[in-house]
Amino acid sequence: MFADGADIVIEQLVRRAPLSIRQSHQSSRPPTAPKQTPNIKHIRQNVELYEENCINRNYQAQAAYPKRIQTLSEQLAQIDLELKRVREARNKSSEVKKLQLGASTEKEPIEGRGKGSDDAKQLKEQFQTLKKKSDVLSEEINSLALALPNLTSPQTPTGSEPKILEYVNYDPSAPPQIALDSHKSHVDIGTHLSLLDFQSSSTSTGWGWYFLLNDAVLLEQALINHALSIGRQHGFLPVSPPSIVYSHIASACGFAPRDQNNEQQIYHLTQPSSSSPDPAPKPPRSLAATAEIPLAAMHASSELPSSRLPIKLIGPSRCYRAESGARGLDTKGLYRVHEFTKVEMFAWASPFAPASTSTAITTTDPSENGDGGDDDALPATATFNAMLQVQLSILRPLHLPLRVLEMPSTDLGASAYRKIDIECLFPSRMSKNDGWGELSSVSVCSDHQSRRLGTRVRDDGGGNGGGKGVEGGGRGRVGFAHTVNGTAVAVPRVLAAVLEWGWRDEDGGYVVVPECLRGWMGGRERIERIRI
C-alpha cells in the first residue's frame, strides 16, 4: 500500500478538477451513450503541445489540464502496479488455502486456519481500496482529457486575426460605393415589403425570433432547394434530421451548455415527470444548435468500412441558439436569432492515408505526419475542400460580395482542427467590422468528434503498413473516423444579404430575385410590396 502522504496527494489532485467537469461527465451520460476514447497517451506524452494549444485557442482554464493528466497518470500507474502485486498475492493465498484444505486433518490447529483467513480478508480490503482509487483516477483523467479542445492545424493563424484567402464578386481595389445615409437595411426592406414581422414574434415568443411573410417564405424555400440541388450535384445525400438530441450527443460534438465566455449556447428540455415511485432518471435532451449534431450521431457507436468513405450528407433543419450574452444584444434583425433554418453538410472520412503513402493519420497527433503535421496528407482534406467548393457554388450565383477567410486559433470551436469562413459585405453593418459578416463556415474536426461518439473505421483494403494512432497495421486496422462539417446555407443571413443587395428604390421599392432562385419561386423576378 502507499504511504498516507501519497494517498492524500492523489485525493487532492482529483479534487482540484472543476466540479462542473466531474458532475457533467458522471451524471448526464446514460449507460447507452457512446463510449468516449480521448487520446490520453498522446496528451500525457505531449503536455507542452496541449498547454500551448489551449492558450492559443483561448482555453485558459484548460491549459492546466494536460499537466494534471500527466501527474494523475503517474499516480494511476503506481496504483496499478500495487493492484497487480495485491492481485498476485491474493491468487497465491487462494492456492495455498486450497492446498491446506486438501491436506487438512482434524488435528490441524484452528488458529492456523484463522490466520490464513485474516490474511485473505486483509488482501481483499487492500484490493478493493486500490481498485476504488484506480477507478476514481481513471474517471478524472478521462474527464479532463475530454474537456480539452482539438489540436490546431498548421494552416490556422495563431491569435485572433483571420487570413484572407480570396474575394468573390468583390474587388477590394474598387469596392462598391455604399451611401450609408440612404441605403436600407434588411429590417427596413423587409418591413416595407411586408416580408418580416419582428413585432408579432416579440409578443408570441420574445426578441430574437421573427415571422417570415409572403415572398420571404418562398425565398426561404428557394434557398433551401438551391442548396440541396447543388449539394446533390456534388454527391451529397439528402437527410432530414431531428431537431431534438440527447445532451451528451451535443456535448460530444463540441456544444457545451456554456461557451468560453460563460454564455449559454443551447436550450435544454425539461423532462416530463414519471408516475412510477422510483423512476430512473431520463437522459437530458437539448434543442439542436445545428444539424451537425444529429447527423454526427447517425454513426455513433459503430464501425464503418473504409471502402464506404467518404460518406457525405446534406440536410435542412431548424436550429436553436440561446446566445443570451453580449453577442445577442448588439445585433438587430435576422443576423443573429434564436431559431432559424439552415442546410448543413456533414461527412465522415477515413483516418488512413491513401495507398500511395505509407502513413496512417490521426490528427490528435499531427506530428506523426511530419514536422507539425501536413494537412494535405489528411484524407479529410479533400472532403473539406469539396465542401468549400459547394459553399461557393451556392453563394457565388447570388451575386453577393464575399471574402473567404482562414480563421484564427481563437475563433475555432472545441472540435475544429481547421476552419474556413465565407463572409458577406452587409451594407447595414458598415459600422461594424467594415460591413463584413459570416454567412457560412466549414470545419475539419479530425477524430475529435468520432472519439467522443465511438465512430470507428476498419480498413477493408488499401493503405500501406501500420500507422500510429490506429489499431493494428495494413488491411484490417482500425482507427477513428475524421469528420467534416459545413454550412450549405444559413437562411436568415443569406436572405438578409439578398434583400440588401437586391433592393431597388424605383417603382415604390422592390428586391431583385437572383436568377438562380427564380425557378424555385415560380419564375418571379422581383419581390414587391404586398399588403396584408
C-alpha positions as a printed Julia matrix, in Angstrom:
532×3 Matrix{Float64}:
   0.0     0.0     0.0
   1.01    3.63   -0.47
   2.06    5.79    2.4
  -0.63    8.07    3.74
   1.07   11.09    2.16
   0.76    9.59   -1.33
  -2.92    8.83   -0.73
  -3.53   12.45    0.28
  -1.76   13.74   -2.85
  -3.98   11.6    -5.08
  -7.14   12.8    -3.36
  -6.08   16.45   -3.62
  -5.23   16.16   -7.31
  -8.64   14.7    -8.06
 -10.44   17.37   -6.05
  -8.65   20.17   -7.93
 -10.61   19.45  -11.11
 -13.59   21.76  -11.65
 -16.76   20.32  -10.18
 -18.65   21.02  -13.4
 -16.39   18.64  -15.33
 -16.75   15.83  -12.81
 -20.51   16.24  -12.49
 -21.26   16.59  -16.22
 -19.24   13.5   -17.07
 -20.75   11.39  -14.29
 -24.41   12.43  -14.2
 -25.5    13.28  -17.75
 -24.42   10.18  -19.66
 -26.76    7.19  -19.73
 -25.34    3.64  -19.96
 -26.3     3.52  -23.64
 -24.2     6.6   -24.52
 -21.27    6.03  -26.92
 -18.01    5.12  -25.25
 -15.61    8.08  -25.29
 -11.94    7.42  -26.04
  -9.74   10.52  -25.79
  -6.11   10.1   -26.79
  -4.77   10.19  -23.22
  -1.44    8.63  -24.16
  -0.69   11.42  -26.62
  -1.71   14.12  -24.13
   0.48   12.55  -21.47
   3.47   12.43  -23.82
   2.96   15.95  -25.25
   1.98   18.11  -22.31
   3.58   21.32  -23.6
   1.91   20.94  -27.01
  -1.53   20.72  -25.44
  -0.85   23.54  -22.97
   0.24   25.87  -25.76
  -2.73   24.8   -27.88
  -5.18   25.68  -25.1
  -3.58   29.1   -24.64
  -3.58   29.81  -28.4
  -7.27   28.9   -28.6
  -8.21   30.96  -25.54
  -8.99   27.95  -23.36
  -7.13   29.43  -20.44
  -8.69   27.26  -17.71
  -8.0    24.07  -19.66
  -4.32   24.93  -20.11
  -3.62   23.38  -16.69
  -5.3    20.07  -17.59
  -2.5    18.4   -19.64
   0.0    18.61  -16.77
  -2.63   17.4   -14.33
  -3.42   14.48  -16.65
   0.26   13.57  -16.72
   0.56   13.77  -12.92
  -2.59   11.76  -12.29
  -1.48    9.19  -14.86
   1.79    8.69  -12.99
  -0.17    8.16   -9.77
  -2.51    5.76  -11.58
   0.47    3.75  -12.86
   1.73    3.35   -9.3
  -1.67    2.22   -8.09
  -2.0    -0.26  -10.94
   1.39   -1.75  -10.05
   0.26   -2.13   -6.45
  -3.02   -3.64   -7.66
  -1.05   -6.19   -9.65
   1.03   -7.08   -6.58
  -2.06   -7.46   -4.37
  -3.84   -9.49   -7.04
  -0.89  -11.86   -7.31
  -0.75  -12.15   -3.51
  -4.48  -12.96   -3.4
  -4.07  -15.61   -6.08
  -1.13  -17.14   -4.18
  -3.09  -17.01   -0.93
  -6.01  -18.74   -2.6
  -3.78  -21.51   -3.95
  -2.18  -22.02   -0.52
  -5.6   -22.18    1.09
  -6.74  -24.85   -1.37
  -3.63  -26.92   -0.62
  -4.19  -26.52    3.12
  -7.81  -27.59    2.81
  -6.8   -30.63    0.8
  -4.19  -31.69    3.35
  -6.09  -30.67    6.47
  -6.86  -33.08    9.31
  -8.96  -32.82   12.4
  -5.71  -32.31   14.37
  -4.77  -29.07   12.45
  -4.67  -26.09   14.84
  -7.73  -23.89   14.41
  -5.68  -20.74   14.95
  -3.56  -21.54   11.89
  -6.62  -21.62    9.68
  -7.85  -18.39   11.23
  -4.61  -16.59   10.43
  -4.92  -17.57    6.77
  -8.47  -16.22    6.65
  -7.34  -12.94    8.23
  -4.6   -12.55    5.63
  -7.07  -13.18    2.8
  -9.51  -10.66    4.24
  -6.78   -8.04    4.53
  -5.68   -8.61    0.93
  -9.29   -8.31   -0.26
  -9.7    -5.0     1.56
  -6.44   -3.7     0.13
  -7.51   -4.71   -3.37
 -10.91   -3.03   -3.05
  -9.37    0.2    -1.73
  -6.82    0.32   -4.53
  -9.42   -0.53   -7.17
 -11.64    2.31   -5.98
  -8.75    4.78   -6.2
  -7.84    3.47   -9.64
 -11.4     3.94  -10.89
 -11.61    7.47   -9.47
  -8.32    8.5   -11.07
  -9.22    6.92  -14.42
 -12.55    8.76  -14.39
 -10.87   12.06  -13.6
  -8.16   11.66  -16.25
 -10.8    10.82  -18.84
 -12.94   13.82  -17.88
 -10.01   16.23  -18.06
  -8.92   14.86  -21.45
 -12.44   15.19  -22.87
 -12.55   18.85  -21.78
  -9.55   19.76  -23.96
 -10.11   21.34  -27.38
  -8.84   19.69  -30.52
  -5.3    20.38  -31.67
  -4.87   23.04  -34.33
  -3.86   22.84  -37.98
  -0.55   24.41  -39.06
  -2.67   26.27  -41.65
  -4.51   28.12  -38.87
  -3.22   31.61  -37.96
  -2.34   31.9   -34.27
  -4.18   34.67  -32.45
  -7.36   36.5   -33.35
  -6.75   37.79  -36.89
  -8.01   35.72  -39.84
  -6.13   35.38  -43.11
  -7.92   36.48  -46.29
  -7.7    33.71  -48.88
  -9.73   35.21  -51.72
 -12.54   37.57  -52.71
 -15.6    36.53  -54.71
 -17.85   39.0   -56.55
 -15.78   41.77  -54.97
 -12.75   43.82  -55.97
 -11.01   45.27  -52.9
  -9.25   47.84  -55.1
 -12.62   49.16  -56.31
 -15.2    48.44  -53.58
 -18.86   49.3   -54.19
 -19.89   52.77  -53.07
 -22.46   52.44  -50.31
 -24.38   55.51  -49.21
 -24.87   54.82  -45.53
 -27.42   57.6   -45.09
 -29.76   56.26  -47.77
 -29.09   52.5   -48.06
 -31.8    50.48  -46.37
 -31.15   47.59  -44.02
 -32.91   44.27  -44.49
 -35.1    45.17  -41.5
 -36.33   48.31  -43.27
 -36.73   46.5   -46.58
 -38.49   43.51  -45.02
 -40.88   45.76  -43.12
 -41.6    47.95  -46.16
 -42.32   44.96  -48.41
 -44.3    43.05  -45.73
 -41.71   40.27  -45.63
 -40.59   40.41  -41.98
 -42.5    40.87  -38.73
 -40.45   41.24  -35.56
 -43.16   42.92  -33.52
 -45.56   39.97  -33.57
 -42.8    37.5   -32.7
 -41.81   39.61  -29.71
 -45.37   39.12  -28.47
 -45.63   35.42  -29.26
 -42.12   34.31  -28.28
 -39.76   37.16  -27.46
 -36.97   39.18  -29.03
 -34.64   37.16  -31.21
 -37.46   35.48  -33.13
 -39.26   36.59  -36.26
 -42.08   35.87  -38.71
 -41.33   35.45  -42.41
 -44.23   36.66  -44.55
 -45.36   36.36  -48.16
 -42.49   36.1   -50.66
 -39.93   35.79  -47.84
 -41.42   32.35  -47.14
 -40.92   31.41  -50.8
 -37.43   32.88  -50.74
 -36.54   30.7   -47.73
 -37.71   27.57  -49.53
 -35.91   28.66  -52.71
 -32.62   28.97  -50.81
 -33.13   25.53  -49.25
 -33.86   23.9   -52.61
 -31.0    25.77  -54.29
 -28.55   24.46  -51.66
 -29.9    20.9   -51.73
 -29.76   20.8   -55.52
 -26.12   21.87  -55.68
 -25.18   19.58  -52.8
 -26.7    16.6   -54.58
 -24.81   17.52  -57.75
 -21.62   17.17  -55.72
 -22.52   13.74  -54.35
 -24.09   14.71  -51.01
 -27.03   12.56  -49.92
 -30.1    14.43  -48.58
 -31.22   13.78  -45.0
 -33.96   15.36  -42.87
 -32.68   15.05  -39.26
 -34.49   15.52  -35.92
 -34.13   18.81  -34.07
 -34.01   17.3   -30.57
 -30.9    15.42  -29.43
 -29.52   13.88  -26.27
 -27.43   16.45  -24.44
 -24.46   14.08  -24.29
 -24.5    13.89  -28.1
 -24.4    17.69  -28.36
 -21.51   17.75  -25.89
 -19.61   15.12  -27.87
 -19.89   17.36  -30.95
 -18.34   20.29  -29.07
 -21.5    22.11  -27.99
 -21.2    22.67  -24.26
 -24.07   24.17  -22.25
 -21.99   27.36  -21.97
 -19.15   28.68  -24.1
 -15.76   30.1   -23.11
 -17.43   33.43  -22.25
 -19.88   31.62  -19.95
 -22.71   32.43  -22.34
 -25.49   29.87  -22.75
 -25.12   28.04  -26.06
 -28.01   25.61  -26.29
 -31.54   25.16  -25.0
 -32.19   22.25  -22.63
 -35.56   20.49  -22.46
 -37.33   19.72  -19.19
 -38.08   16.02  -18.98
 -41.67   15.01  -18.08
 -42.03   13.56  -14.59
 -42.79    9.88  -14.21
 -45.64    8.45  -12.13
 -43.58    5.47  -11.01
 -42.42    5.59   -7.35
 -38.71    5.31   -8.15
 -38.25    6.39  -11.77
 -34.87    6.05  -13.42
 -33.51    9.47  -14.46
 -34.09   10.16  -18.13
 -31.11   11.28  -20.24
 -31.36   15.06  -20.7
 -32.23   16.33  -24.16
 -31.49   19.61  -25.94
 -32.67   21.5   -28.99
 -30.07   21.02  -31.72
 -28.0    24.13  -32.39
 -27.19   22.73  -35.84
 -27.96   19.62  -37.89
 -24.29   18.74  -37.46
 -25.19   17.24  -34.08
 -27.87   14.69  -35.11
 -26.04   13.92  -38.35
 -22.83   13.14  -36.45
 -24.79   10.76  -34.21
 -26.03    8.68  -37.15
 -22.9     6.51  -36.97
 -22.18    6.75  -33.25
 -21.03    3.51  -31.61
 -20.45    1.92  -35.0
 -17.67    0.74  -37.26
 -17.56    1.82  -40.9
 -15.62    0.02  -43.66
 -13.09    2.36  -45.23
 -14.38    1.49  -48.72
 -17.65    3.34  -47.92
 -15.88    6.6   -47.14
 -16.3     9.44  -47.51
 -19.99    9.43  -46.6
 -21.35   12.9   -47.43
 -24.74   14.15  -46.19
 -26.7    17.36  -46.65
 -29.83   18.21  -44.72
 -32.13   21.12  -43.81
 -33.28   21.61  -40.23
 -34.46   24.15  -37.7
 -31.62   25.3   -35.46
 -31.81   26.74  -31.95
 -29.17   29.01  -30.4
 -29.55   30.51  -26.93
 -26.77   33.12  -27.33
 -28.0    35.01  -24.3
 -24.87   37.1   -23.74
 -23.4    40.22  -25.27
 -23.35   38.82  -28.82
 -27.15   38.72  -28.8
 -27.55   42.27  -27.53
 -25.64   44.21  -30.18
 -27.46   42.86  -33.24
 -30.73   43.71  -34.93
 -32.83   41.86  -37.45
 -32.02   38.47  -38.93
 -28.26   38.41  -38.45
 -28.3    36.72  -35.03
 -31.51   34.99  -33.99
 -32.52   32.18  -31.64
 -34.3    29.94  -34.17
 -33.66   29.59  -37.89
 -33.49   27.25  -40.86
 -30.11   26.02  -42.04
 -28.95   23.49  -44.6
 -25.94   21.64  -43.22
 -23.33   19.37  -44.77
 -21.63   16.6   -42.8
 -19.14   13.9   -43.79
 -17.08   11.04  -42.41
 -13.65   10.44  -43.96
 -11.06    7.71  -43.5
  -8.24    8.22  -40.96
  -5.94    6.21  -43.22
  -3.67    7.8   -45.79
  -4.16    6.91  -49.47
  -2.44    3.8   -50.77
   0.23    5.96  -52.4
   1.6     6.93  -48.96
   2.82    4.87  -46.04
   1.3     6.88  -43.21
  -1.91    6.35  -41.31
  -3.01    9.62  -39.78
  -4.71   10.72  -36.61
  -4.64   14.48  -36.14
  -4.83   14.19  -32.4
  -1.15   13.63  -33.16
  -0.39   15.79  -36.22
   3.36   15.47  -35.65
   3.11   11.82  -36.66
   2.78   13.01  -40.25
   5.93   15.04  -40.39
   7.09   18.13  -38.55
   3.97   19.93  -37.35
   1.7    17.79  -39.49
   0.75   18.01  -43.17
  -2.88   18.89  -43.8
  -2.61   17.92  -47.48
  -1.93   14.3   -46.43
  -5.15   14.08  -44.43
  -7.84   12.13  -46.27
 -10.45   14.54  -44.86
  -8.74   17.48  -46.57
 -10.25   16.53  -49.93
 -13.71   16.45  -48.37
 -13.02   19.74  -46.59
 -12.04   21.36  -49.9
 -15.07   19.82  -51.63
 -17.42   21.33  -49.04
 -15.86   24.75  -49.55
 -16.46   24.48  -53.28
 -20.1    23.51  -52.67
 -20.49   26.59  -50.46
 -19.03   28.85  -53.16
 -21.22   27.18  -55.82
 -24.27   28.02  -53.7
 -23.31   31.61  -52.82
 -21.5    32.83  -55.95
 -24.58   32.9   -58.25
 -26.42   35.03  -55.68
 -24.01   37.83  -56.74
 -23.17   38.77  -53.17
 -19.76   40.35  -52.4
 -17.84   37.68  -50.49
 -14.48   37.01  -48.92
 -13.01   33.66  -47.86
 -11.08   33.59  -44.59
  -8.74   31.11  -42.9
  -9.98   31.53  -39.34
  -7.56   32.08  -36.45
  -7.0    29.85  -33.46
  -9.17   31.87  -31.06
 -12.16   31.53  -33.39
 -12.13   27.73  -33.55
 -14.74   25.8   -31.63
 -13.71   22.96  -29.33
 -13.92   20.27  -32.01
 -12.48   22.12  -35.04
  -8.95   21.35  -36.22
  -9.22   23.93  -39.0
 -11.98   26.31  -40.11
 -12.66   28.5   -43.15
 -15.41   31.13  -43.14
 -17.17   32.86  -46.02
 -18.24   36.39  -45.17
 -20.54   38.77  -47.0
 -20.39   42.56  -47.09
 -23.63   43.81  -45.48
 -24.41   47.48  -46.2
 -26.35   47.63  -42.92
 -23.29   46.52  -40.95
 -20.75   49.03  -42.31
 -20.3    50.48  -38.83
 -19.21   47.06  -37.51
 -16.26   45.08  -38.9
 -16.36   47.26  -42.05
 -19.64   45.58  -43.01
 -18.35   42.01  -43.23
 -20.35   39.27  -41.54
 -20.21   35.48  -41.6
 -22.51   33.61  -43.99
 -21.07   30.11  -43.74
 -18.17   28.1   -42.37
 -16.55   24.74  -43.0
 -14.55   22.82  -40.39
 -12.49   19.66  -40.34
 -12.52   18.08  -36.88
 -10.04   15.21  -37.38
 -11.03   12.42  -34.93
 -12.05   14.75  -32.08
 -15.79   14.11  -32.51
 -15.54   10.45  -33.51
 -13.5     9.62  -30.39
 -16.37   11.02  -28.33
 -19.06    9.31  -30.42
 -17.36    5.94  -30.85
 -17.27    6.08  -34.67
 -14.51    3.79  -35.91
 -13.25    2.86  -39.36
 -11.92   -0.55  -40.35
  -9.55   -0.63  -43.29
 -11.05   -3.2   -45.65
  -8.5    -2.65  -48.38
  -5.88   -0.11  -49.5
  -3.26    1.69  -47.46
   0.26    0.51  -46.74
   1.62   -0.73  -43.45
   0.6     0.22  -39.96
   0.31    3.68  -38.56
   0.47    5.42  -35.23
  -2.87    6.12  -33.6
  -4.59    3.13  -35.2
  -5.03   -0.43  -34.05
  -3.05   -2.99  -36.0
  -1.42   -2.35  -39.36
  -2.39   -2.66  -43.01
  -5.67   -4.25  -44.0
  -7.94   -4.81  -41.03
  -6.51   -1.96  -38.95
  -8.98    0.19  -37.03
  -8.96    3.94  -36.39
 -11.4     6.73  -35.58
 -13.2     8.45  -38.45
 -12.39   12.03  -39.35
 -15.41   14.33  -39.54
 -16.04   17.43  -41.64
 -18.99   19.82  -41.37
 -20.02   22.92  -43.25
 -22.93   25.32  -43.74
 -24.63   24.97  -47.1
 -26.91   27.93  -46.4
 -27.95   29.68  -43.18
 -31.25   31.07  -44.41
 -31.73   34.24  -42.3
 -28.3    35.72  -43.05
 -28.37   34.87  -46.74
 -31.94   36.13  -47.0
 -30.87   39.39  -45.32
 -27.98   39.79  -47.76
 -30.22   39.1   -50.76
 -32.67   41.75  -49.57
 -29.98   44.39  -49.01
 -28.1    43.84  -52.26
 -31.24   43.22  -54.33
 -33.03   46.38  -53.16
 -34.05   48.96  -55.79
 -35.61   52.32  -54.86
 -37.59   52.89  -58.06
 -41.24   51.93  -58.59
 -42.01   52.18  -54.9
 -39.16   49.88  -54.0
 -38.59   46.19  -54.76
 -35.99   43.42  -54.46
 -34.47   41.7   -57.46
 -34.63   37.92  -57.11
 -31.29   36.28  -58.03
 -31.68   34.38  -61.28
 -30.59   31.07  -59.72
 -33.58   31.21  -57.32
 -36.31   32.18  -59.77
 -37.03   28.61  -60.79
 -37.9    27.84  -57.15
 -40.18   30.91  -56.97
 -42.43   30.32  -59.95
 -40.25   32.44  -62.23
 -40.63   35.54  -60.02
 -38.03   38.19  -60.96
 -38.76   40.72  -58.27
 -40.32   40.9   -54.82
 -42.75   43.78  -54.41
 -44.85   45.03  -51.55
 -47.94   43.06  -50.58
 -50.32   44.47  -48.02
 -51.99   42.08  -45.55
